[in-house]
Coordinates of N, CA, C and O in Angstrom, one line a residue:
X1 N 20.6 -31.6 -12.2 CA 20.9 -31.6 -10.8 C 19.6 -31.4 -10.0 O 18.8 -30.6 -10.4
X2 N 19.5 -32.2 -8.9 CA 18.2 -31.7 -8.0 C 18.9 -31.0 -6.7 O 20.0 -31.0 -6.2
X3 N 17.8 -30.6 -6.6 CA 18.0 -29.4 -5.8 C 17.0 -29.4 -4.6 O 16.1 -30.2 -4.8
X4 N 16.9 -28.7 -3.4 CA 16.2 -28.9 -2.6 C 14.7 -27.7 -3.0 O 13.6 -27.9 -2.5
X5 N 14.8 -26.8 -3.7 CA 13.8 -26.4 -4.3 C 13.4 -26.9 -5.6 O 12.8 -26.1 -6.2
X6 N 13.7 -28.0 -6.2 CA 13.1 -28.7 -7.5 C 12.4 -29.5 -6.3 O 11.3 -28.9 -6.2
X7 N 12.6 -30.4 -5.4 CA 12.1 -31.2 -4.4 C 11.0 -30.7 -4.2 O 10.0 -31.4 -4.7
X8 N 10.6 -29.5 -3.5 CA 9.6 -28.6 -2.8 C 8.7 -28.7 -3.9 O 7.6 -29.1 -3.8
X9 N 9.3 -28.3 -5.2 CA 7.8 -27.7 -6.4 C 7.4 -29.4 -6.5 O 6.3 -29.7 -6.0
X10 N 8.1 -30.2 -6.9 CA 7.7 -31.6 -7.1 C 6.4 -32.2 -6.1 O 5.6 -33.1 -6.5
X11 N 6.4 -31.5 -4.9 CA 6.2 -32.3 -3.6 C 6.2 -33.7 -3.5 O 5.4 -34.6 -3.4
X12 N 7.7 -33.4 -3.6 CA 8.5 -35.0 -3.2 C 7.9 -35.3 -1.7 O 7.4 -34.4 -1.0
X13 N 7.9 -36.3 -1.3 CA 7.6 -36.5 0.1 C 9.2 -37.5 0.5 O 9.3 -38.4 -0.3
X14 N 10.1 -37.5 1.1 CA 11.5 -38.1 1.1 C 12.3 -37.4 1.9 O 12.4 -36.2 2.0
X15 N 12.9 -38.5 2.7 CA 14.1 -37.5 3.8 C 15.4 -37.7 3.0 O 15.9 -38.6 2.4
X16 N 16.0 -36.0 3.4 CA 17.3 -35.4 3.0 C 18.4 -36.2 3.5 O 18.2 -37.3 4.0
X17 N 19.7 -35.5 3.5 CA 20.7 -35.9 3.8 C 21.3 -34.5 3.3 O 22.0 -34.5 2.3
X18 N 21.1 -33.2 3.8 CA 21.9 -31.9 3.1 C 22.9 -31.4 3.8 O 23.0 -31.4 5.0
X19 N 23.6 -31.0 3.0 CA 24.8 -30.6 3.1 C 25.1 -29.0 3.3 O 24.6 -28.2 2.5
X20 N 25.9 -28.5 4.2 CA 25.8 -26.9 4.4 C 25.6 -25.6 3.2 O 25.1 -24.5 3.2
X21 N 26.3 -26.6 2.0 CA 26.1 -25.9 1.0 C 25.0 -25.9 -0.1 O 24.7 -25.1 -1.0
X22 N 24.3 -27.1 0.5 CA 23.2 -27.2 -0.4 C 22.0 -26.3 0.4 O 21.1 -25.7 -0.2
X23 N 22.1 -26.2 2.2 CA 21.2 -25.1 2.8 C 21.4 -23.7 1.9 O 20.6 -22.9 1.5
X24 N 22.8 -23.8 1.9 CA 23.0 -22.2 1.9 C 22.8 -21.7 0.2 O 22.4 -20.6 -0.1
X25 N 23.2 -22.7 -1.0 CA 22.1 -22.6 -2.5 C 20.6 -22.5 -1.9 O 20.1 -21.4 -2.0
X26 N 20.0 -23.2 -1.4 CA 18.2 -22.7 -1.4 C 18.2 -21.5 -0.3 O 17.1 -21.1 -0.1
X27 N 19.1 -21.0 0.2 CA 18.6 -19.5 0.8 C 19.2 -18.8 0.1 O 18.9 -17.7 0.5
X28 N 19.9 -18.8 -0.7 CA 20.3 -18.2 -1.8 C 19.2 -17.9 -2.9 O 19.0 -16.7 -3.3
X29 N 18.8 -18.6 -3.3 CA 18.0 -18.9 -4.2 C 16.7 -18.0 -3.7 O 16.1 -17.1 -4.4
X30 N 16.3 -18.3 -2.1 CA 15.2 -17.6 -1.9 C 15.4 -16.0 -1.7 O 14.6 -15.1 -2.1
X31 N 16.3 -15.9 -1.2 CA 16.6 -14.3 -1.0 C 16.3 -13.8 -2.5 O 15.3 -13.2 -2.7
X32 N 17.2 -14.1 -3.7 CA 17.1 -14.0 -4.9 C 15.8 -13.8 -5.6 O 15.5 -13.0 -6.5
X33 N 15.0 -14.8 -5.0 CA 13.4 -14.5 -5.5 C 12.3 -13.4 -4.9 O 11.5 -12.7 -5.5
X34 N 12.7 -13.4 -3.6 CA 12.3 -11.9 -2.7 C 12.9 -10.9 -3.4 O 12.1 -10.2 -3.9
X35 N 14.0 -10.6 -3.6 CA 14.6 -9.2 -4.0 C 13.9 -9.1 -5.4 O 13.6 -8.0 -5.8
X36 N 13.7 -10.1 -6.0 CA 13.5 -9.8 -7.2 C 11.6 -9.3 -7.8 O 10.9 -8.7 -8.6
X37 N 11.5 -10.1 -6.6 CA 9.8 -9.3 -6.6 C 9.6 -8.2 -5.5 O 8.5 -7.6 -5.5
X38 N 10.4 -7.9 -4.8 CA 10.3 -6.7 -4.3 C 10.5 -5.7 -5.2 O 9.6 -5.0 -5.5
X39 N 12.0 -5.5 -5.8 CA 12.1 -4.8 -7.1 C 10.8 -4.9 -8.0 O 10.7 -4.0 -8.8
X40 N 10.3 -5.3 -8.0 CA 9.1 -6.1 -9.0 C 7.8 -4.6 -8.7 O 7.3 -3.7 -9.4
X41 N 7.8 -5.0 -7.3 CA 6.4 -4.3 -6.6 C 7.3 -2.4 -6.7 O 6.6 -1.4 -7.1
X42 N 8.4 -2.3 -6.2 CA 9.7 -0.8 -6.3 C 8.9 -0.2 -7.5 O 8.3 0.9 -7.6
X43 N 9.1 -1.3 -8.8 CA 9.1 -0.4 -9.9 C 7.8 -0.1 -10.5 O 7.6 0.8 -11.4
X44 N 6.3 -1.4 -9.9 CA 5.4 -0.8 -10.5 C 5.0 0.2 -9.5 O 4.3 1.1 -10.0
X45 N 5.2 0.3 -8.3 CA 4.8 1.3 -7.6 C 5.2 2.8 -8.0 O 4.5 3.8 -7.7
X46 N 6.2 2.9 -8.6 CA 7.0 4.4 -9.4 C 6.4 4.5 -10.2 O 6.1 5.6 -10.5
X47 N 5.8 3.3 -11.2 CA 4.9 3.6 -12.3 C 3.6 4.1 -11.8 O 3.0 4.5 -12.7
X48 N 3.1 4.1 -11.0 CA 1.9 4.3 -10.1 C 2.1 5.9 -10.0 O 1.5 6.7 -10.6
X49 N 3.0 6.2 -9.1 CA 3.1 7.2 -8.5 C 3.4 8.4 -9.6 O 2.8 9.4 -9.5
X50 N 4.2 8.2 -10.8 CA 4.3 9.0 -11.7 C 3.4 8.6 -12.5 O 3.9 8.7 -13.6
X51 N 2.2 8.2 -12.6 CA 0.8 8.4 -14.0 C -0.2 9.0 -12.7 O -1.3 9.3 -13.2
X52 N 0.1 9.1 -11.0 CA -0.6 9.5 -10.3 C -1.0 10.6 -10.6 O -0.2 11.3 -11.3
X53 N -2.6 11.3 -10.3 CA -2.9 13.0 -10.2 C -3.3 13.4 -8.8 O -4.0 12.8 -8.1
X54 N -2.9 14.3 -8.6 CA -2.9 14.8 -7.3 C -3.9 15.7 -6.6 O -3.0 16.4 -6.1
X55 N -4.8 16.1 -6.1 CA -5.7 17.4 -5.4 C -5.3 17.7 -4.4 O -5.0 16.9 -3.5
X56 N -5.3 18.9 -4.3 CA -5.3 19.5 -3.1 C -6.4 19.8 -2.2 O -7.4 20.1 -2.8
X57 N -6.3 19.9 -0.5 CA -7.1 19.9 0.8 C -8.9 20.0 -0.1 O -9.7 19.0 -0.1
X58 N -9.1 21.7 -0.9 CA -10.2 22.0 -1.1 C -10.5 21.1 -2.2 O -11.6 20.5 -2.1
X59 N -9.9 20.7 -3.3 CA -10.4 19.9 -4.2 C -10.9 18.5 -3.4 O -12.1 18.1 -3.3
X60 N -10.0 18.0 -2.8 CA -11.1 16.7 -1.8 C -12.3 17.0 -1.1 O -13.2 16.2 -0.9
X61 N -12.3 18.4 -0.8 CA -13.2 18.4 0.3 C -14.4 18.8 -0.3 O -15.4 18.6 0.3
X62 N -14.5 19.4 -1.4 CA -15.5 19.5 -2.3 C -16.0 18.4 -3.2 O -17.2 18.4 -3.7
X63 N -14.8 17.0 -3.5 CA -15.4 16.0 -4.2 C -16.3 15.2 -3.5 O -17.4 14.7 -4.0
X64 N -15.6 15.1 -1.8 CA -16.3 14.4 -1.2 C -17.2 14.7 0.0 O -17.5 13.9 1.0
X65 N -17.5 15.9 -0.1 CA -18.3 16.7 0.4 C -17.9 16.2 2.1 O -18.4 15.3 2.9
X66 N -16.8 17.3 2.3 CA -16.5 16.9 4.4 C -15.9 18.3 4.4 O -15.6 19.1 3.5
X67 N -15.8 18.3 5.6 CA -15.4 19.5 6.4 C -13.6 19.1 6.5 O -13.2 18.0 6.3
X68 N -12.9 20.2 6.7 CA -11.3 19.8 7.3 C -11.2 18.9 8.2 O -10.2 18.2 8.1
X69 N -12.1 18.8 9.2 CA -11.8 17.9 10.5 C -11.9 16.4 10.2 O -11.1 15.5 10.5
X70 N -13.2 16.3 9.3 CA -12.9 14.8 8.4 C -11.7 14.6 8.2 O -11.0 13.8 8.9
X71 N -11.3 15.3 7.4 CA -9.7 15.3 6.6 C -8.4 14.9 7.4 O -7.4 14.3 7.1
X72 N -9.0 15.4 8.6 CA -8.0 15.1 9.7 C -7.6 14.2 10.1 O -6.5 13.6 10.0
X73 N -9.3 14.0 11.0 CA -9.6 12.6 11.5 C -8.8 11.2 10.3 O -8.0 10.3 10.7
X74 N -9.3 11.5 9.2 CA -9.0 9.9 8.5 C -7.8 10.4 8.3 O -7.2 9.3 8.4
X75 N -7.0 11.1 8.0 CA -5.3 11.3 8.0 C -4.7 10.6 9.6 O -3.7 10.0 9.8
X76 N -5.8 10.8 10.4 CA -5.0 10.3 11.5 C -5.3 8.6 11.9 O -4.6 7.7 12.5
X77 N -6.7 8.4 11.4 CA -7.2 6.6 11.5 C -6.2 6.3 10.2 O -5.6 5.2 10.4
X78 N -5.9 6.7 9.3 CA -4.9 6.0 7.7 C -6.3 5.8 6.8 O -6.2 5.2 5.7
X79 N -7.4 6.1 7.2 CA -7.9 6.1 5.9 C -7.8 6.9 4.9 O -7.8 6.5 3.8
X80 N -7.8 7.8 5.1 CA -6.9 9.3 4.0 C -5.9 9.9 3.6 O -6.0 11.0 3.2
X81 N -4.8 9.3 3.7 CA -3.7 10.1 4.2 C -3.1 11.0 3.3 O -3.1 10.6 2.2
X82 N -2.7 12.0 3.4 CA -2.3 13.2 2.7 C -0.8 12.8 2.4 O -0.2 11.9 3.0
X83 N -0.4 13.4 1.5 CA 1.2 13.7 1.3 C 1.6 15.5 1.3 O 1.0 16.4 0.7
X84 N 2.8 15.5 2.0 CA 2.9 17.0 1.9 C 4.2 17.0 1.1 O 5.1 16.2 1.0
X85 N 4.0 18.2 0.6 CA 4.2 18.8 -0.8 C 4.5 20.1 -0.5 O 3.7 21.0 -0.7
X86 N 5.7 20.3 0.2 CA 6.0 21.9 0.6 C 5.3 22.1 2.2 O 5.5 21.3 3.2
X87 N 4.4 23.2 2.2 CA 3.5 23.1 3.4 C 2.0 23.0 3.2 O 1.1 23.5 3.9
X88 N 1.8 22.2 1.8 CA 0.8 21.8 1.1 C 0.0 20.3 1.8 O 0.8 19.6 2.5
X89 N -0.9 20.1 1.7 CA -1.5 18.7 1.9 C -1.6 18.0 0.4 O -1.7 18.9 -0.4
X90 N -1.7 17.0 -0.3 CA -1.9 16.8 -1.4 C -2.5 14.8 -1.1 O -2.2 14.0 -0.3
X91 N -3.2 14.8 -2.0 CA -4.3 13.9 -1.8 C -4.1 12.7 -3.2 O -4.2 13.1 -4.4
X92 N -3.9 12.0 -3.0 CA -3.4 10.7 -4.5 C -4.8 10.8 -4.7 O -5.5 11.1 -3.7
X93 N -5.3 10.6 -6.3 CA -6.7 10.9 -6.8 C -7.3 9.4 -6.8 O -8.4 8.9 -6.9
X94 N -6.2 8.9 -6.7 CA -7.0 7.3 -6.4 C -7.1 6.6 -5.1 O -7.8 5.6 -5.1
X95 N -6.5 7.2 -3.9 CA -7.1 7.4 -2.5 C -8.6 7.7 -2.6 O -9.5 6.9 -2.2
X96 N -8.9 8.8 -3.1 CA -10.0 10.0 -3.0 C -11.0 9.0 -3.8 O -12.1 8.8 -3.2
X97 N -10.7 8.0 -5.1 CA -11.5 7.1 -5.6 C -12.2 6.2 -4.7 O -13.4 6.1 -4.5
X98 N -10.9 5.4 -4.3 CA -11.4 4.5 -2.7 C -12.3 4.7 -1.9 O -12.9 3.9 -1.3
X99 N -12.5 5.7 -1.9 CA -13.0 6.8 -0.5 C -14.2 7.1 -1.0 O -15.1 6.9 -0.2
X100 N -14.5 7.4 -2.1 CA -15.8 7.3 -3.1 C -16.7 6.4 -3.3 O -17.9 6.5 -3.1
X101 N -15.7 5.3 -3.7 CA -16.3 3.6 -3.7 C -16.5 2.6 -2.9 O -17.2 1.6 -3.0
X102 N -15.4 3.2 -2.0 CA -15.6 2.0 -1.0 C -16.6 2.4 0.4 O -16.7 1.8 1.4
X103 N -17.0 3.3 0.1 CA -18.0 3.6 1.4 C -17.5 4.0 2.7 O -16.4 3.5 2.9
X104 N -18.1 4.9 3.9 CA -17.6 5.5 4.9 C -18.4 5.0 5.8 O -19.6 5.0 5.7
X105 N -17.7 4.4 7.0 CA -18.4 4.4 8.4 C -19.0 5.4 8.6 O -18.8 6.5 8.0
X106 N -20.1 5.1 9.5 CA -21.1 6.3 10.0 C -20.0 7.2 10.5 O -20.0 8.4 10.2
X107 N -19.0 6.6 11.5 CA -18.7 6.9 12.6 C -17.5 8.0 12.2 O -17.1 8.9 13.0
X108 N -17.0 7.9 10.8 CA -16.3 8.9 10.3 C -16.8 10.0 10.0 O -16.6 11.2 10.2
X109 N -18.0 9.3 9.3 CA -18.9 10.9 8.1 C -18.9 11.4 9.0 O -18.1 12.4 9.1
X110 N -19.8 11.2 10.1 CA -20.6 11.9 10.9 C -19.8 13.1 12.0 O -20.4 13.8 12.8
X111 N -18.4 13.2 11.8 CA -17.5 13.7 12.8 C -17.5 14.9 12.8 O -17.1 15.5 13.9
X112 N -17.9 15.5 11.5 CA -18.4 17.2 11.7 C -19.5 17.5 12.0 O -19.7 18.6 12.4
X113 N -20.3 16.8 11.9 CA -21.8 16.6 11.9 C -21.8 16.8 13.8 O -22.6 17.7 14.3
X114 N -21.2 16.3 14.3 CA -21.5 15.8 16.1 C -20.9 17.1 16.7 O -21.3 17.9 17.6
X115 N -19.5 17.1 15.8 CA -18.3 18.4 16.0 C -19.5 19.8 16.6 O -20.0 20.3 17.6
X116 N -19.4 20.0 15.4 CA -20.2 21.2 14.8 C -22.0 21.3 15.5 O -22.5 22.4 15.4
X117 N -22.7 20.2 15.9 CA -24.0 20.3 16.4 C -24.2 20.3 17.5 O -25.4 20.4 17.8

């Protein structure tokens, strides 16, 4: 049977003639492939989150040598963002990696630096 998504992968070039039901199989079909890699991305993300390690406020701020107000600041731009954990801050250890590797604007580091001088 062809189908209007065998058509698409083919790249048929050809005008249709479709029928309500044949719209409504290819949005079928497509919803079906969204749900199913969303679920996809659901469940490696849970695998993510449970092999995650966690630090808390002083453990970051000693890895990556900043003051609290850093901590703030990029909690509030989304470069850092904490998860709370009771009335805890807690920090994904592979955030803190990022944050290591990928390098800091001046205009962040420097925020206790200007604060404080």
């Amino acid at each position: 049977m062809i189908t209007i998504e065998s058509l698409v992968e083919q790249g048929a070039n050809v005008k249709l003639e479709v029928t309500p039901a044949d719209l409504k199989m290819f949005a079928e079909s497509i919803v079906q492939r969204t749900m199913a890699a969303r679920q996809e991305e659901l469940d490696a993300e849970k695998q993510r989150a449970a092999e995650e390690t966690w630090l808390n406020t002083k453990q970051v701020r000693e890895l990556l040598n900043v003051c609290e107000g850093t901590l703030n600041l990029w909690a509030k731009r989304g470069y850092l963002v904490p998860v709370k954990v009771g009335n805890k801050n807690m920090y994904a250890k592979s955030d803190v990696r990022r944050v290591q590797t990928g390098g800091k604007s001046e205009s962040v580091t420097s925020y206790c630096k200007k604060r404080n001088g």
